mmCIF file of C-alpha atoms in Angstrom:
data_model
loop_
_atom_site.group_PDB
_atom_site.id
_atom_site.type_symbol
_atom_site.label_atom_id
_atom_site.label_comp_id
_atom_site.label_asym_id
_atom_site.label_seq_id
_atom_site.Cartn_x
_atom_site.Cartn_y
_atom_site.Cartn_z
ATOM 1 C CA UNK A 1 0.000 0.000 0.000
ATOM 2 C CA UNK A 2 1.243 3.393 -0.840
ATOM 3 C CA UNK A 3 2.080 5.324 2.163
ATOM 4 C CA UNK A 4 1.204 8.924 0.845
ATOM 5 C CA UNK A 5 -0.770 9.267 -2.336
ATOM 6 C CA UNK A 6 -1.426 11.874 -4.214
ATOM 7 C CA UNK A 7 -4.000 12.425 -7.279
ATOM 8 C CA UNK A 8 -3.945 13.381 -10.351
ATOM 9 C CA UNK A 9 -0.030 12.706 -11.296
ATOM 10 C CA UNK A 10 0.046 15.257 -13.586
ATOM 11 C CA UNK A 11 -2.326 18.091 -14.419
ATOM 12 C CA UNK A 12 -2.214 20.725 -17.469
ATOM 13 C CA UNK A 13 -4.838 23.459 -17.311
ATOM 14 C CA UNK A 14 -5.401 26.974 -18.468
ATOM 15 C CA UNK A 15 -4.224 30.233 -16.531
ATOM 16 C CA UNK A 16 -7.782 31.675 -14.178
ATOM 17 C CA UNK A 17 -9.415 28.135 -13.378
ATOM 18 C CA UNK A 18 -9.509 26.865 -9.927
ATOM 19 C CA UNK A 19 -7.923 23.355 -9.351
ATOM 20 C CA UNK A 20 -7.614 21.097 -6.592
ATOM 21 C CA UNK A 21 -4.887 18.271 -5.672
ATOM 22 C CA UNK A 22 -5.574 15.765 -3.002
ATOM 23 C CA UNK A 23 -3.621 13.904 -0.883
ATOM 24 C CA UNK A 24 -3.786 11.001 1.608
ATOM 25 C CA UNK A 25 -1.890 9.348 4.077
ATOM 26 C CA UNK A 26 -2.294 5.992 5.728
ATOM 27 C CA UNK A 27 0.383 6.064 8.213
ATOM 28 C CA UNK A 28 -1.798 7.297 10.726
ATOM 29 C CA UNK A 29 0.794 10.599 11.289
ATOM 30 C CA UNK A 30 -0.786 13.744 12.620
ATOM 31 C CA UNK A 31 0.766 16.343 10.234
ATOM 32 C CA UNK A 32 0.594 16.426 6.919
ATOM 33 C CA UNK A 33 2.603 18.985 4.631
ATOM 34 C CA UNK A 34 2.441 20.852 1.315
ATOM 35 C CA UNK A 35 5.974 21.572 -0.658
ATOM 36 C CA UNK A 36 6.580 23.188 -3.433
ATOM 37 C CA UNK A 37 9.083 22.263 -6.295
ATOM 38 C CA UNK A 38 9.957 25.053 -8.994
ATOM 39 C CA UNK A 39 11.783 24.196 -12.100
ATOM 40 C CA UNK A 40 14.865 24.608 -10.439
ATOM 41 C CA UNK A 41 13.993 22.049 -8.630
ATOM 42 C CA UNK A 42 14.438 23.971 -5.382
ATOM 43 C CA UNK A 43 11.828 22.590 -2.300
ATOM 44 C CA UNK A 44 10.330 24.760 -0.100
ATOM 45 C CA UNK A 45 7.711 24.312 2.377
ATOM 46 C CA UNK A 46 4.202 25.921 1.152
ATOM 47 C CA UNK A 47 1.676 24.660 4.438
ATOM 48 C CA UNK A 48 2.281 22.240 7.906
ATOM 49 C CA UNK A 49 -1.484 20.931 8.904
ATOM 50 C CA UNK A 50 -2.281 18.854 12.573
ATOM 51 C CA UNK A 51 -4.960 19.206 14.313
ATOM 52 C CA UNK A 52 -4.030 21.683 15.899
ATOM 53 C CA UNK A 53 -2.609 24.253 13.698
ATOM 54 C CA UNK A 54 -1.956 25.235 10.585
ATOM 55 C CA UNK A 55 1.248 26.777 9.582
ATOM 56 C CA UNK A 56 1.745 29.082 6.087
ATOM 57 C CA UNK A 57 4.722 30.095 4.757
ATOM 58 C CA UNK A 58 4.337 33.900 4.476
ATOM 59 C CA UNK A 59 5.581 33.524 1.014
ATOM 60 C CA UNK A 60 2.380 31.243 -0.720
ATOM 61 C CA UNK A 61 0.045 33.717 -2.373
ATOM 62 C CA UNK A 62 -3.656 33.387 -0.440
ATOM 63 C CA UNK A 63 -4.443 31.877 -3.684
ATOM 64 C CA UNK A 64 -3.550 28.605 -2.265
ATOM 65 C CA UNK A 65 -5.292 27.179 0.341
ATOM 66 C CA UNK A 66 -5.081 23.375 2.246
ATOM 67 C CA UNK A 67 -8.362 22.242 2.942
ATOM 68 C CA UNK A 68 -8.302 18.842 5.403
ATOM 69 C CA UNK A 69 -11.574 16.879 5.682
ATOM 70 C CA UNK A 70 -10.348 14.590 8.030
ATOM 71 C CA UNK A 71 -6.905 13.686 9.779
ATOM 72 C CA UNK A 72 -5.673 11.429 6.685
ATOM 73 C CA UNK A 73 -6.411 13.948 4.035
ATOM 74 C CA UNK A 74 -4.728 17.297 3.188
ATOM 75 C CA UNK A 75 -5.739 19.036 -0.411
ATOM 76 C CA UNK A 76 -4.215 21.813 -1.807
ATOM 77 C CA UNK A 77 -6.566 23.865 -3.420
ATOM 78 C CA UNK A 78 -5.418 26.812 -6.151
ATOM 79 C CA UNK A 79 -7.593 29.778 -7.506
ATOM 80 C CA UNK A 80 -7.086 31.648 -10.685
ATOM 81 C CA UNK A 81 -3.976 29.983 -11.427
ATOM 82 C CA UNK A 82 -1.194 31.865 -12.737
ATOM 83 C CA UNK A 83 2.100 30.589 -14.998
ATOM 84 C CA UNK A 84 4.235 30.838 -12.242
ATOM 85 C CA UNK A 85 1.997 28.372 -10.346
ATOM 86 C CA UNK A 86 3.509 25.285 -12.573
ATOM 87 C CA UNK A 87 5.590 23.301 -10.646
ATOM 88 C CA UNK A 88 5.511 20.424 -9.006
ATOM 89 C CA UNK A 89 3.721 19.889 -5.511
ATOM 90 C CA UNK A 90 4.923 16.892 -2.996
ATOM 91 C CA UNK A 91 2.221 16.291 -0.257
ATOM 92 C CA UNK A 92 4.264 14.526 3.157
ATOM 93 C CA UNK A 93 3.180 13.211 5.873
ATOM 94 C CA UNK A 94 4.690 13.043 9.553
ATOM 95 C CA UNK A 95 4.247 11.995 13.160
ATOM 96 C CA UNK A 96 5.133 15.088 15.386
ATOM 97 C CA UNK A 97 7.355 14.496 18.279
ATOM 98 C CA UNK A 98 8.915 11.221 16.858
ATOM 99 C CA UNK A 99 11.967 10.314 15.612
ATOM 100 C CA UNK A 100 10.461 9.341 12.082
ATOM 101 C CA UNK A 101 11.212 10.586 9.017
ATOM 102 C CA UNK A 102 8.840 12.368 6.684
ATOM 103 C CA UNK A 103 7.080 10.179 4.062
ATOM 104 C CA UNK A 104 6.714 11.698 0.510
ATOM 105 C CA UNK A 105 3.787 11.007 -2.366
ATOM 106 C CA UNK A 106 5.310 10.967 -5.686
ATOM 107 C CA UNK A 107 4.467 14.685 -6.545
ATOM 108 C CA UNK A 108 1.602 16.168 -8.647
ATOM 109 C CA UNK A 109 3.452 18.065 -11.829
ATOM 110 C CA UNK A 110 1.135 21.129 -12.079
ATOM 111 C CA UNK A 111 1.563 22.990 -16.097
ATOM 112 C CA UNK A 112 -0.365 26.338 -16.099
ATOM 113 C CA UNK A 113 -1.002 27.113 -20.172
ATOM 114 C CA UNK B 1 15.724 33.130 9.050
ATOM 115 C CA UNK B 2 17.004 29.332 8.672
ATOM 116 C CA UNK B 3 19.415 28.370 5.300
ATOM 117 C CA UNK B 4 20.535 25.459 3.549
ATOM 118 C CA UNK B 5 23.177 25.762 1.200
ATOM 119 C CA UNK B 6 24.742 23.135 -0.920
ATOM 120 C CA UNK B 7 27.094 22.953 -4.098
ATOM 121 C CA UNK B 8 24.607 22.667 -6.839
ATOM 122 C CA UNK B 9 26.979 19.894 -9.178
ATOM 123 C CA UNK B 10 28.920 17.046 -8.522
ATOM 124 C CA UNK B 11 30.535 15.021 -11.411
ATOM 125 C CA UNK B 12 32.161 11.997 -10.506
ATOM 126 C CA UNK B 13 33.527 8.138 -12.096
ATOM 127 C CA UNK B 14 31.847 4.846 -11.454
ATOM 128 C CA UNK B 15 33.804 3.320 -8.560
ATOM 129 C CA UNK B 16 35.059 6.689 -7.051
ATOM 130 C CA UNK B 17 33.465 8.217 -3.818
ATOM 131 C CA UNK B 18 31.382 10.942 -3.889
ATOM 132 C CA UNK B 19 31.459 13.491 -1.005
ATOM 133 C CA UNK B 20 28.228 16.097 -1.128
ATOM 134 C CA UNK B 21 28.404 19.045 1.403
ATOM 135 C CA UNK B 22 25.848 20.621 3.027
ATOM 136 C CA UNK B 23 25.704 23.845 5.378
ATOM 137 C CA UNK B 24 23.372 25.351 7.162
ATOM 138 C CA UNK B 25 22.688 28.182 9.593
ATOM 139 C CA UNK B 26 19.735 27.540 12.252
ATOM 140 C CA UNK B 27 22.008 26.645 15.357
ATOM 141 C CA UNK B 28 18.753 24.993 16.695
ATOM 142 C CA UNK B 29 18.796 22.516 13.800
ATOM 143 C CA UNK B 30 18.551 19.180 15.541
ATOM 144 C CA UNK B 31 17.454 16.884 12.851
ATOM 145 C CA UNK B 32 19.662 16.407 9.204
ATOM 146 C CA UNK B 33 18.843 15.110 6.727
ATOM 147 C CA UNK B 34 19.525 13.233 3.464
ATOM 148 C CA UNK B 35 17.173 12.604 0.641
ATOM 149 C CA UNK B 36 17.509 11.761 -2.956
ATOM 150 C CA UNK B 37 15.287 12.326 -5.637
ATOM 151 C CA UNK B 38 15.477 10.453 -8.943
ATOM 152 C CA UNK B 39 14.301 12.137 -12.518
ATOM 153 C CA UNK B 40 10.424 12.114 -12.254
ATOM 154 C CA UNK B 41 10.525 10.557 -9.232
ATOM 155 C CA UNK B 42 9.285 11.671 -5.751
ATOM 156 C CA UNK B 43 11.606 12.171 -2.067
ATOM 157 C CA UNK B 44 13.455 8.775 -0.955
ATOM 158 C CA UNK B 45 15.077 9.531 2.828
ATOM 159 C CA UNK B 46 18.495 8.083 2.437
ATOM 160 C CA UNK B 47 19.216 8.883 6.079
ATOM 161 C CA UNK B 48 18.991 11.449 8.937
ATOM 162 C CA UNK B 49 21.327 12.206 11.808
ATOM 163 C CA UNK B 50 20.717 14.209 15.182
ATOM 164 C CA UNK B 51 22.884 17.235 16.712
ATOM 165 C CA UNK B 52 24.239 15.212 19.558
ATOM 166 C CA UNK B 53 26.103 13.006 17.126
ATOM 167 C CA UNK B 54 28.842 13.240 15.073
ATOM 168 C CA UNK B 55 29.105 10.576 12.435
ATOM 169 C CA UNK B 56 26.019 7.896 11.090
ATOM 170 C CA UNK B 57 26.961 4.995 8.671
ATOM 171 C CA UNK B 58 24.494 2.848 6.722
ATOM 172 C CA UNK B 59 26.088 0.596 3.939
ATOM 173 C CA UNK B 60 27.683 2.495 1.316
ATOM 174 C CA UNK B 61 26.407 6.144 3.292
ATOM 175 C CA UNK B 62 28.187 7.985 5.706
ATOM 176 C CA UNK B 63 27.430 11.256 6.988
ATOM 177 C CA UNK B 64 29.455 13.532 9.110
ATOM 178 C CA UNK B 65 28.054 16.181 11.033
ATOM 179 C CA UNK B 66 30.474 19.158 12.444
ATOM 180 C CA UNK B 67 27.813 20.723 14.320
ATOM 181 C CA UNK B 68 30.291 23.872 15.361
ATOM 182 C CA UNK B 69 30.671 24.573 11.820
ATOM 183 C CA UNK B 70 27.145 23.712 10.945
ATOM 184 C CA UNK B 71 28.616 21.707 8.612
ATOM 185 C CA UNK B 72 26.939 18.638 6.770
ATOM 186 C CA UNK B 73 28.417 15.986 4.407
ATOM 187 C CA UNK B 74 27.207 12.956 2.764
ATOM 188 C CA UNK B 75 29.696 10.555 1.402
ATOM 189 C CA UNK B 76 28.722 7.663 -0.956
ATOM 190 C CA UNK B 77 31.475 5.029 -1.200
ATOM 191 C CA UNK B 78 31.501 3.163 -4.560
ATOM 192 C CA UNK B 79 29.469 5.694 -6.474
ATOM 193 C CA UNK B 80 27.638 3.331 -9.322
ATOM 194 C CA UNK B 81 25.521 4.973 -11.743
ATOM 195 C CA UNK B 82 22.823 4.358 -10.133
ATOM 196 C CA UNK B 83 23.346 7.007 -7.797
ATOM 197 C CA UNK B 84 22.857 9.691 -10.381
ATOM 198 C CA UNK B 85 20.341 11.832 -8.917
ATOM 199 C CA UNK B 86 19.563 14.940 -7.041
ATOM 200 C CA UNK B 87 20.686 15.072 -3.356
ATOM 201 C CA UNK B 88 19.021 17.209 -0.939
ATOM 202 C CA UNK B 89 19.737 18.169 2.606
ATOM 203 C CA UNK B 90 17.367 19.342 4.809
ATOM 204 C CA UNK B 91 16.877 19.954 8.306
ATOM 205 C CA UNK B 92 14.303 20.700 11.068
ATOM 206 C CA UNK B 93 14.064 21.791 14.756
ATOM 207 C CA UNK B 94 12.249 19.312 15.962
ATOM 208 C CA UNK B 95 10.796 15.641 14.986
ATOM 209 C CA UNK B 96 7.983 15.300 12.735
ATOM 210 C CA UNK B 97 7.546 18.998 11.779
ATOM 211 C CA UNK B 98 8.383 21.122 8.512
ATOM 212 C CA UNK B 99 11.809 20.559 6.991
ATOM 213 C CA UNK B 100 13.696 23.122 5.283
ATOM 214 C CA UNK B 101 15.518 21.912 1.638
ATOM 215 C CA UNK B 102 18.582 23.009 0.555
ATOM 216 C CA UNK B 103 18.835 23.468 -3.684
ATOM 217 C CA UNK B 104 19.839 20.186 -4.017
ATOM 218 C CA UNK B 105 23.107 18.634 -5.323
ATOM 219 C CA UNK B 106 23.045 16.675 -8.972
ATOM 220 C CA UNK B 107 25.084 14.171 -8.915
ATOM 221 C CA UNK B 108 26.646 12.341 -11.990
ATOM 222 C CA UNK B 109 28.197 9.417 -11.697
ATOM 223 C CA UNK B 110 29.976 8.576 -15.301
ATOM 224 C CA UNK B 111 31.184 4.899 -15.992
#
């Protein structure tokens, strides 16, 4: 079973629409994680989600918003998508307090047109 | 506010072993990190290491931590090709919360 999934894989769509990626864990963690990945491939933290807080780098346009139904699932919703939105967006997954690593899905590859 | 900085290229022969350095600058760091990305491919953690120690090995990985300098390094022995990738290092304050990436190291291992 995959440990973090995210859906779709890849997703092309025009600049102005509204999109949403989802993301679920089964691992049970309490925090779950948005990251960003520009074409330089350089990683930076977008959102950190528990139950208890949520944490947004001052950097992420309001645009984007994480919107968790339940303690397995964090989406990442985006409105009126711009170019420099395309990129490509890891969802992760961790236990706070424990001496576990953070578990990565396989990335959603976002192409603004 | 916290950095990671790495060398952004590393070009090296089949056999040879590759040595990928890593700084950063939070002195609270306590968890470091190693993970490697493949082309296409999502975050594999190679291995992590905590501020109170100085040297990790697993197989063909060690890293050495000089936690004075803030200094990080990841050393594969017996690079094969299949080690071409992107390296990152990354670290966090405390377990299980938001870890910040350095650029990332490309590594090519030639045969």
């Amino acid at each position: 079973d995959t440990a973090v999934s995210q859906t779709p894989k890849y997703l092309v769509t025009q600049m102005g629409n509204d999109k949403s990626i989802k993301c679920e864990q089964n691992l049970g963690h309490d925090t779950m994680y948005w990251y960003k990945q520009d074409s330089k491939k350089f990683l930076k933290i977008m959102f950190s989600y528990n139950n208890k807080e949520l944490i947004i780098n001052e950097t992420v346009p309001n645009r984007f918003s994480p919107k968790s139904p339940d303690k397995a699932h964090l989406n990442l919703h985006i409105n009126s998508l711009e170019l420099g939105d395309s990129a490509v967006y890891f969802c992760a997954s961790s236990q706070e307090g424990q001496n576990t690593e953070a578990f990565f899905g396989q990335g959603t590859r976002l192409t603004v047109v | 506010g916290e950095d990671v900085e790495q060398s952004l290229f590393l070009s090296v022969r089949e056999g040879d072993s590759s040595v990928i350095n890593c700084t950063y600058t939070d002195s609270s760091s306590t968890y470091l990190y190693w993970y490697k990305q493949e082309p296409g491919a999502g975050l594999q953690l190679l291995t992590y290491i905590f501020s109170n120690m100085d040297m990790k090995q697993d197989q063909r990985l060690t890293v050495l931590l000089n936690k004075k300098d803030k200094h990080l390094s990841l050393r594969i022995a017996d690079t094969q090709t299949g080690d071409s990738a992107i390296y990152f290092c990354a670290e966090s304050e405390q377990a299980g919360t938001a870890l910040i990436f350095g650029k990332g190291t490309t590594l090519s291992v030639s045969s």
